[in-house]
Amino acid sequence: MAERNESGYGEMRARWQPESLRDIMAGMGMRAVVQRGEQHIVDLPVTPRVTNDSGGLMGGMTATLIDTVAGQAALATKPAGTRITTSDMAIRYLRPATEDTVSAVATVEHSGRRSITVRVDVLRGPRADKAAIATVVFAVLSEPTTP
C-alpha cells in the first residue's frame, strides 16, 4: 500500500475550507439574501465557474443555492441563536439554467417546534421560468433558552 503524503494536506485544507457561509456564497458568486415579505431571495450569476460542459448551472450548485436560501428563510422564523440542520431535500430539475442570473425564492410552508419546511423555486431569465423546484426540511436542533 502506498504511503499517504499529508505534509501539504493541512495547507491545502486551510486554503479551501470556507470560514463561513458568506465565504461559500462569495465563492459561488451568490448575491446577498434579500427578504421581500414572506419570501427570501438569493441571486446567482450563471458564469463558467458554476456551469457544466453544456453551459447550464451545475446540479450541485443549484442544490447549494437552494439549501442556502431555504436555511436563511427557515432561520428567520425562529429566535436568534436557534440551531437547525437540513434533514431532507427533494429537488426537481425542470429545465437548464443557462441565462445570466438565476434567482432562488424561498417561502416557509411550516415552522414548528421540531421542524421547518421551506419551498424553493429557482427562476431563470427575464420571464422567471422555473428551472427547478424544491422542498427542504430542517430539523430544529436547539432554540435559545429564556431565563
PDB file of N, CA and C in Angstrom, residues 7-85:
ATOM      1  N   SER A   7       1.798  15.966   4.093  1.00  0.00           N
ATOM      2  CA  SER A   7       2.519  17.168   4.511  1.00  0.00           C
ATOM      3  C   SER A   7       1.850  18.440   4.009  1.00  0.00           C
ATOM      4  N   GLY A   8       1.284  18.406   2.816  1.00  0.00           N
ATOM      5  CA  GLY A   8       0.630  19.598   2.281  1.00  0.00           C
ATOM      6  C   GLY A   8      -0.872  19.617   2.501  1.00  0.00           C
ATOM      7  N   TYR A   9      -1.414  18.565   3.137  1.00  0.00           N
ATOM      8  CA  TYR A   9      -2.859  18.460   3.296  1.00  0.00           C
ATOM      9  C   TYR A   9      -3.424  19.585   4.151  1.00  0.00           C
ATOM     10  N   GLY A  10      -2.793  19.872   5.267  1.00  0.00           N
ATOM     11  CA  GLY A  10      -3.289  20.927   6.156  1.00  0.00           C
ATOM     12  C   GLY A  10      -3.312  22.277   5.476  1.00  0.00           C
ATOM     13  N   GLU A  11      -2.264  22.558   4.719  1.00  0.00           N
ATOM     14  CA  GLU A  11      -2.193  23.833   3.993  1.00  0.00           C
ATOM     15  C   GLU A  11      -3.282  23.902   2.924  1.00  0.00           C
ATOM     16  N   MET A  12      -3.469  22.804   2.192  1.00  0.00           N
ATOM     17  CA  MET A  12      -4.495  22.769   1.155  1.00  0.00           C
ATOM     18  C   MET A  12      -5.882  22.926   1.778  1.00  0.00           C
ATOM     19  N   ARG A  13      -6.128  22.220   2.874  1.00  0.00           N
ATOM     20  CA  ARG A  13      -7.430  22.290   3.538  1.00  0.00           C
ATOM     21  C   ARG A  13      -7.703  23.703   4.034  1.00  0.00           C
ATOM     22  N   ALA A  14      -6.701  24.346   4.613  1.00  0.00           N
ATOM     23  CA  ALA A  14      -6.872  25.713   5.106  1.00  0.00           C
ATOM     24  C   ALA A  14      -7.195  26.663   3.959  1.00  0.00           C
ATOM     25  N   ARG A  15      -6.612  26.411   2.807  1.00  0.00           N
ATOM     26  CA  ARG A  15      -6.847  27.277   1.652  1.00  0.00           C
ATOM     27  C   ARG A  15      -8.260  27.106   1.109  1.00  0.00           C
ATOM     28  N   TRP A  16      -8.799  25.893   1.150  1.00  0.00           N
ATOM     29  CA  TRP A  16     -10.088  25.628   0.527  1.00  0.00           C
ATOM     30  C   TRP A  16     -11.257  25.614   1.490  1.00  0.00           C
ATOM     31  N   GLN A  17     -11.017  25.471   2.768  1.00  0.00           N
ATOM     32  CA  GLN A  17     -12.118  25.391   3.722  1.00  0.00           C
ATOM     33  C   GLN A  17     -12.673  26.784   3.992  1.00  0.00           C
ATOM     34  N   PRO A  18     -13.959  27.007   3.708  1.00  0.00           N
ATOM     35  CA  PRO A  18     -14.525  28.332   3.924  1.00  0.00           C
ATOM     36  C   PRO A  18     -14.628  28.663   5.407  1.00  0.00           C
ATOM     37  N   GLU A  19     -14.487  29.934   5.700  1.00  0.00           N
ATOM     38  CA  GLU A  19     -14.613  30.403   7.077  1.00  0.00           C
ATOM     39  C   GLU A  19     -16.069  30.494   7.495  1.00  0.00           C
ATOM     40  N   SER A  20     -16.947  30.736   6.549  1.00  0.00           N
ATOM     41  CA  SER A  20     -18.353  30.925   6.896  1.00  0.00           C
ATOM     42  C   SER A  20     -19.215  30.746   5.657  1.00  0.00           C
ATOM     43  N   LEU A  21     -20.511  30.793   5.884  1.00  0.00           N
ATOM     44  CA  LEU A  21     -21.456  30.726   4.776  1.00  0.00           C
ATOM     45  C   LEU A  21     -21.220  31.875   3.804  1.00  0.00           C
ATOM     46  N   ARG A  22     -20.835  33.038   4.325  1.00  0.00           N
ATOM     47  CA  ARG A  22     -20.558  34.180   3.444  1.00  0.00           C
ATOM     48  C   ARG A  22     -19.448  33.852   2.451  1.00  0.00           C
ATOM     49  N   ASP A  23     -18.433  33.100   2.902  1.00  0.00           N
ATOM     50  CA  ASP A  23     -17.334  32.723   2.014  1.00  0.00           C
ATOM     51  C   ASP A  23     -17.816  31.793   0.902  1.00  0.00           C
ATOM     52  N   ILE A  24     -18.696  30.864   1.246  1.00  0.00           N
ATOM     53  CA  ILE A  24     -19.244  29.951   0.241  1.00  0.00           C
ATOM     54  C   ILE A  24     -20.058  30.746  -0.771  1.00  0.00           C
ATOM     55  N   MET A  25     -20.911  31.631  -0.261  1.00  0.00           N
ATOM     56  CA  MET A  25     -21.737  32.452  -1.145  1.00  0.00           C
ATOM     57  C   MET A  25     -20.869  33.308  -2.067  1.00  0.00           C
ATOM     58  N   ALA A  26     -19.846  33.928  -1.508  1.00  0.00           N
ATOM     59  CA  ALA A  26     -18.961  34.782  -2.308  1.00  0.00           C
ATOM     60  C   ALA A  26     -18.206  33.958  -3.347  1.00  0.00           C
ATOM     61  N   GLY A  27     -17.747  32.766  -2.966  1.00  0.00           N
ATOM     62  CA  GLY A  27     -17.007  31.911  -3.883  1.00  0.00           C
ATOM     63  C   GLY A  27     -17.835  31.475  -5.080  1.00  0.00           C
ATOM     64  N   MET A  28     -19.129  31.265  -4.867  1.00  0.00           N
ATOM     65  CA  MET A  28     -20.027  30.876  -5.954  1.00  0.00           C
ATOM     66  C   MET A  28     -20.531  32.085  -6.728  1.00  0.00           C
ATOM     67  N   GLY A  29     -20.383  33.270  -6.145  1.00  0.00           N
ATOM     68  CA  GLY A  29     -20.892  34.479  -6.791  1.00  0.00           C
ATOM     69  C   GLY A  29     -22.310  34.824  -6.382  1.00  0.00           C
ATOM     70  N   MET A  30     -22.834  34.177  -5.322  1.00  0.00           N
ATOM     71  CA  MET A  30     -24.193  34.474  -4.866  1.00  0.00           C
ATOM     72  C   MET A  30     -24.279  35.902  -4.358  1.00  0.00           C
ATOM     73  N   ARG A  31     -25.427  36.506  -4.599  1.00  0.00           N
ATOM     74  CA  ARG A  31     -25.681  37.844  -4.082  1.00  0.00           C
ATOM     75  C   ARG A  31     -26.434  37.726  -2.767  1.00  0.00           C
ATOM     76  N   ALA A  32     -26.280  38.702  -1.928  1.00  0.00           N
ATOM     77  CA  ALA A  32     -26.828  38.675  -0.572  1.00  0.00           C
ATOM     78  C   ALA A  32     -28.309  38.315  -0.544  1.00  0.00           C
ATOM     79  N   VAL A  33     -28.698  37.699   0.558  1.00  0.00           N
ATOM     80  CA  VAL A  33     -30.090  37.329   0.770  1.00  0.00           C
ATOM     81  C   VAL A  33     -30.929  38.595   0.897  1.00  0.00           C
ATOM     82  N   VAL A  34     -32.040  38.617   0.182  1.00  0.00           N
ATOM     83  CA  VAL A  34     -32.984  39.729   0.242  1.00  0.00           C
ATOM     84  C   VAL A  34     -34.301  39.177   0.757  1.00  0.00           C
ATOM     85  N   GLN A  35     -34.953  39.901   1.639  1.00  0.00           N
ATOM     86  CA  GLN A  35     -36.258  39.472   2.117  1.00  0.00           C
ATOM     87  C   GLN A  35     -37.315  40.386   1.525  1.00  0.00           C
ATOM     88  N   ARG A  36     -38.308  39.776   0.878  1.00  0.00           N
ATOM     89  CA  ARG A  36     -39.434  40.517   0.318  1.00  0.00           C
ATOM     90  C   ARG A  36     -40.700  39.896   0.891  1.00  0.00           C
ATOM     91  N   GLY A  37     -41.259  40.537   1.904  1.00  0.00           N
ATOM     92  CA  GLY A  37     -42.432  39.978   2.572  1.00  0.00           C
ATOM     93  C   GLY A  37     -42.063  38.662   3.232  1.00  0.00           C
ATOM     94  N   GLU A  38     -42.786  37.617   2.879  1.00  0.00           N
ATOM     95  CA  GLU A  38     -42.538  36.290   3.450  1.00  0.00           C
ATOM     96  C   GLU A  38     -41.462  35.521   2.686  1.00  0.00           C
ATOM     97  N   GLN A  39     -40.971  36.088   1.600  1.00  0.00           N
ATOM     98  CA  GLN A  39     -40.017  35.375   0.755  1.00  0.00           C
ATOM     99  C   GLN A  39     -38.588  35.841   0.991  1.00  0.00           C
ATOM    100  N   HIS A  40     -37.663  34.890   0.855  1.00  0.00           N
ATOM    101  CA  HIS A  40     -36.228  35.193   0.874  1.00  0.00           C
ATOM    102  C   HIS A  40     -35.695  34.871  -0.514  1.00  0.00           C
ATOM    103  N   ILE A  41     -34.823  35.733  -1.031  1.00  0.00           N
ATOM    104  CA  ILE A  41     -34.340  35.580  -2.404  1.00  0.00           C
ATOM    105  C   ILE A  41     -32.820  35.681  -2.435  1.00  0.00           C
ATOM    106  N   VAL A  42     -32.192  34.749  -3.170  1.00  0.00           N
ATOM    107  CA  VAL A  42     -30.753  34.803  -3.420  1.00  0.00           C
ATOM    108  C   VAL A  42     -30.554  34.681  -4.926  1.00  0.00           C
ATOM    109  N   ASP A  43     -29.750  35.567  -5.491  1.00  0.00           N
ATOM    110  CA  ASP A  43     -29.425  35.527  -6.917  1.00  0.00           C
ATOM    111  C   ASP A  43     -28.049  34.906  -7.115  1.00  0.00           C
ATOM    112  N   LEU A  44     -27.902  34.178  -8.217  1.00  0.00           N
ATOM    113  CA  LEU A  44     -26.619  33.581  -8.566  1.00  0.00           C
ATOM    114  C   LEU A  44     -26.350  33.821 -10.047  1.00  0.00           C
ATOM    115  N   PRO A  45     -25.287  34.565 -10.371  1.00  0.00           N
ATOM    116  CA  PRO A  45     -24.924  34.735 -11.780  1.00  0.00           C
ATOM    117  C   PRO A  45     -24.498  33.388 -12.377  1.00  0.00           C
ATOM    118  N   VAL A  46     -24.987  33.083 -13.564  1.00  0.00           N
ATOM    119  CA  VAL A  46     -24.612  31.845 -14.253  1.00  0.00           C
ATOM    120  C   VAL A  46     -23.363  32.167 -15.072  1.00  0.00           C
ATOM    121  N   THR A  47     -22.213  31.760 -14.535  1.00  0.00           N
ATOM    122  CA  THR A  47     -20.916  32.024 -15.160  1.00  0.00           C
ATOM    123  C   THR A  47     -20.210  30.696 -15.412  1.00  0.00           C
ATOM    124  N   PRO A  48     -19.157  30.684 -16.214  1.00  0.00           N
ATOM    125  CA  PRO A  48     -18.426  29.434 -16.454  1.00  0.00           C
ATOM    126  C   PRO A  48     -17.944  28.762 -15.166  1.00  0.00           C
ATOM    127  N   ARG A  49     -17.755  29.518 -14.120  1.00  0.00           N
ATOM    128  CA  ARG A  49     -17.286  28.975 -12.839  1.00  0.00           C
ATOM    129  C   ARG A  49     -18.291  28.000 -12.218  1.00  0.00           C
ATOM    130  N   VAL A  50     -19.603  28.162 -12.528  1.00  0.00           N
ATOM    131  CA  VAL A  50     -20.631  27.331 -11.898  1.00  0.00           C
ATOM    132  C   VAL A  50     -21.455  26.534 -12.913  1.00  0.00           C
ATOM    133  N   THR A  51     -20.958  26.428 -14.160  1.00  0.00           N
ATOM    134  CA  THR A  51     -21.719  25.700 -15.175  1.00  0.00           C
ATOM    135  C   THR A  51     -21.031  24.392 -15.564  1.00  0.00           C
ATOM    136  N   ASN A  52     -21.834  23.493 -16.127  1.00  0.00           N
ATOM    137  CA  ASN A  52     -21.303  22.221 -16.619  1.00  0.00           C
ATOM    138  C   ASN A  52     -20.865  22.382 -18.074  1.00  0.00           C
ATOM    139  N   ASP A  53     -20.455  21.287 -18.692  1.00  0.00           N
ATOM    140  CA  ASP A  53     -19.963  21.341 -20.078  1.00  0.00           C
ATOM    141  C   ASP A  53     -21.033  21.763 -21.078  1.00  0.00           C
ATOM    142  N   SER A  54     -22.300  21.632 -20.702  1.00  0.00           N
ATOM    143  CA  SER A  54     -23.397  22.042 -21.585  1.00  0.00           C
ATOM    144  C   SER A  54     -23.764  23.511 -21.418  1.00  0.00           C
ATOM    145  N   GLY A  55     -23.108  24.185 -20.478  1.00  0.00           N
ATOM    146  CA  GLY A  55     -23.376  25.606 -20.264  1.00  0.00           C
ATOM    147  C   GLY A  55     -24.481  25.900 -19.273  1.00  0.00           C
ATOM    148  N   GLY A  56     -25.027  24.860 -18.648  1.00  0.00           N
ATOM    149  CA  GLY A  56     -26.086  25.050 -17.653  1.00  0.00           C
ATOM    150  C   GLY A  56     -25.527  25.023 -16.239  1.00  0.00           C
ATOM    151  N   LEU A  57     -26.243  25.650 -15.329  1.00  0.00           N
ATOM    152  CA  LEU A  57     -25.851  25.651 -13.924  1.00  0.00           C
ATOM    153  C   LEU A  57     -25.747  24.210 -13.424  1.00  0.00           C
ATOM    154  N   MET A  58     -24.633  23.869 -12.785  1.00  0.00           N
ATOM    155  CA  MET A  58     -24.429  22.510 -12.274  1.00  0.00           C
ATOM    156  C   MET A  58     -25.488  22.169 -11.224  1.00  0.00           C
ATOM    157  N   GLY A  59     -25.918  20.914 -11.220  1.00  0.00           N
ATOM    158  CA  GLY A  59     -26.933  20.466 -10.273  1.00  0.00           C
ATOM    159  C   GLY A  59     -26.528  20.670  -8.824  1.00  0.00           C
ATOM    160  N   GLY A  60     -25.263  20.411  -8.513  1.00  0.00           N
ATOM    161  CA  GLY A  60     -24.785  20.598  -7.141  1.00  0.00           C
ATOM    162  C   GLY A  60     -24.786  22.058  -6.721  1.00  0.00           C
ATOM    163  N   MET A  61     -24.506  22.942  -7.663  1.00  0.00           N
ATOM    164  CA  MET A  61     -24.557  24.380  -7.371  1.00  0.00           C
ATOM    165  C   MET A  61     -25.998  24.809  -7.127  1.00  0.00           C
ATOM    166  N   THR A  62     -26.911  24.251  -7.924  1.00  0.00           N
ATOM    167  CA  THR A  62     -28.330  24.542  -7.723  1.00  0.00           C
ATOM    168  C   THR A  62     -28.764  24.075  -6.340  1.00  0.00           C
ATOM    169  N   ALA A  63     -28.333  22.875  -5.943  1.00  0.00           N
ATOM    170  CA  ALA A  63     -28.682  22.346  -4.623  1.00  0.00           C
ATOM    171  C   ALA A  63     -28.118  23.222  -3.507  1.00  0.00           C
ATOM    172  N   THR A  64     -26.892  23.702  -3.670  1.00  0.00           N
ATOM    173  CA  THR A  64     -26.287  24.578  -2.667  1.00  0.00           C
ATOM    174  C   THR A  64     -27.047  25.894  -2.578  1.00  0.00           C
ATOM    175  N   LEU A  65     -27.417  26.445  -3.718  1.00  0.00           N
ATOM    176  CA  LEU A  65     -28.205  27.675  -3.754  1.00  0.00           C
ATOM    177  C   LEU A  65     -29.530  27.477  -3.021  1.00  0.00           C
ATOM    178  N   ILE A  66     -30.204  26.371  -3.300  1.00  0.00           N
ATOM    179  CA  ILE A  66     -31.491  26.059  -2.667  1.00  0.00           C
ATOM    180  C   ILE A  66     -31.327  25.918  -1.160  1.00  0.00           C
ATOM    181  N   ASP A  67     -30.341  25.156  -0.728  1.00  0.00           N
ATOM    182  CA  ASP A  67     -30.121  24.929   0.704  1.00  0.00           C
ATOM    183  C   ASP A  67     -29.797  26.241   1.420  1.00  0.00           C
ATOM    184  N   THR A  68     -29.022  27.103   0.767  1.00  0.00           N
ATOM    185  CA  THR A  68     -28.631  28.380   1.368  1.00  0.00           C
ATOM    186  C   THR A  68     -29.834  29.285   1.595  1.00  0.00           C
ATOM    187  N   VAL A  69     -30.634  29.498   0.557  1.00  0.00           N
ATOM    188  CA  VAL A  69     -31.773  30.413   0.700  1.00  0.00           C
ATOM    189  C   VAL A  69     -32.841  29.814   1.610  1.00  0.00           C
ATOM    190  N   ALA A  70     -33.043  28.501   1.548  1.00  0.00           N
ATOM    191  CA  ALA A  70     -34.031  27.857   2.418  1.00  0.00           C
ATOM    192  C   ALA A  70     -33.616  27.972   3.883  1.00  0.00           C
ATOM    193  N   GLY A  71     -32.329  27.799   4.156  1.00  0.00           N
ATOM    194  CA  GLY A  71     -31.839  27.927   5.530  1.00  0.00           C
ATOM    195  C   GLY A  71     -32.033  29.324   6.085  1.00  0.00           C
ATOM    196  N   GLN A  72     -31.786  30.332   5.256  1.00  0.00           N
ATOM    197  CA  GLN A  72     -31.996  31.713   5.696  1.00  0.00           C
ATOM    198  C   GLN A  72     -33.471  31.970   5.991  1.00  0.00           C
ATOM    199  N   ALA A  73     -34.348  31.463   5.133  1.00  0.00           N
ATOM    200  CA  ALA A  73     -35.788  31.636   5.349  1.00  0.00           C
ATOM    201  C   ALA A  73     -36.241  30.908   6.611  1.00  0.00           C
ATOM    202  N   ALA A  74     -35.728  29.695   6.813  1.00  0.00           N
ATOM    203  CA  ALA A  74     -36.101  28.915   7.994  1.00  0.00           C
ATOM    204  C   ALA A  74     -35.659  29.611   9.274  1.00  0.00           C
ATOM    205  N   LEU A  75     -34.425  30.087   9.292  1.00  0.00           N
ATOM    206  CA  LEU A  75     -33.912  30.761  10.491  1.00  0.00           C
ATOM    207  C   LEU A  75     -34.673  32.038  10.812  1.00  0.00           C
ATOM    208  N   ALA A  76     -35.221  32.686   9.799  1.00  0.00           N
ATOM    209  CA  ALA A  76     -35.969  33.929  10.025  1.00  0.00           C
ATOM    210  C   ALA A  76     -37.250  33.697  10.819  1.00  0.00           C
ATOM    211  N   THR A  77     -37.697  32.436  10.916  1.00  0.00           N
ATOM    212  CA  THR A  77     -38.921  32.131  11.663  1.00  0.00           C
ATOM    213  C   THR A  77     -38.650  31.822  13.127  1.00  0.00           C
ATOM    214  N   LYS A  78     -37.390  31.778  13.512  1.00  0.00           N
ATOM    215  CA  LYS A  78     -37.010  31.373  14.869  1.00  0.00           C
ATOM    216  C   LYS A  78     -36.226  32.479  15.561  1.00  0.00           C
ATOM    217  N   PRO A  79     -36.126  32.409  16.893  1.00  0.00           N
ATOM    218  CA  PRO A  79     -35.326  33.403  17.617  1.00  0.00           C
ATOM    219  C   PRO A  79     -33.844  33.293  17.254  1.00  0.00           C
ATOM    220  N   ALA A  80     -33.135  34.417  17.345  1.00  0.00           N
ATOM    221  CA  ALA A  80     -31.685  34.422  17.100  1.00  0.00           C
ATOM    222  C   ALA A  80     -31.019  33.393  18.001  1.00  0.00           C
ATOM    223  N   GLY A  81     -30.054  32.682  17.454  1.00  0.00           N
ATOM    224  CA  GLY A  81     -29.344  31.665  18.221  1.00  0.00           C
ATOM    225  C   GLY A  81     -29.890  30.262  18.036  1.00  0.00           C
ATOM    226  N   THR A  82     -31.004  30.122  17.313  1.00  0.00           N
ATOM    227  CA  THR A  82     -31.567  28.802  17.030  1.00  0.00           C
ATOM    228  C   THR A  82     -30.625  28.057  16.093  1.00  0.00           C
ATOM    229  N   ARG A  83     -30.436  26.755  16.357  1.00  0.00           N
ATOM    230  CA  ARG A  83     -29.593  25.916  15.506  1.00  0.00           C
ATOM    231  C   ARG A  83     -30.485  24.953  14.737  1.00  0.00           C
ATOM    232  N   ILE A  84     -30.252  24.877  13.408  1.00  0.00           N
ATOM    233  CA  ILE A  84     -31.010  23.963  12.554  1.00  0.00           C
ATOM    234  C   ILE A  84     -30.044  23.201  11.660  1.00  0.00           C
ATOM    235  N   THR A  85     -30.527  22.102  11.091  1.00  0.00           N
ATOM    236  CA  THR A  85     -29.746  21.366  10.097  1.00  0.00           C
ATOM    237  C   THR A  85     -30.698  20.810   9.046  1.00  0.00           C
TER     238      THR A  85
END
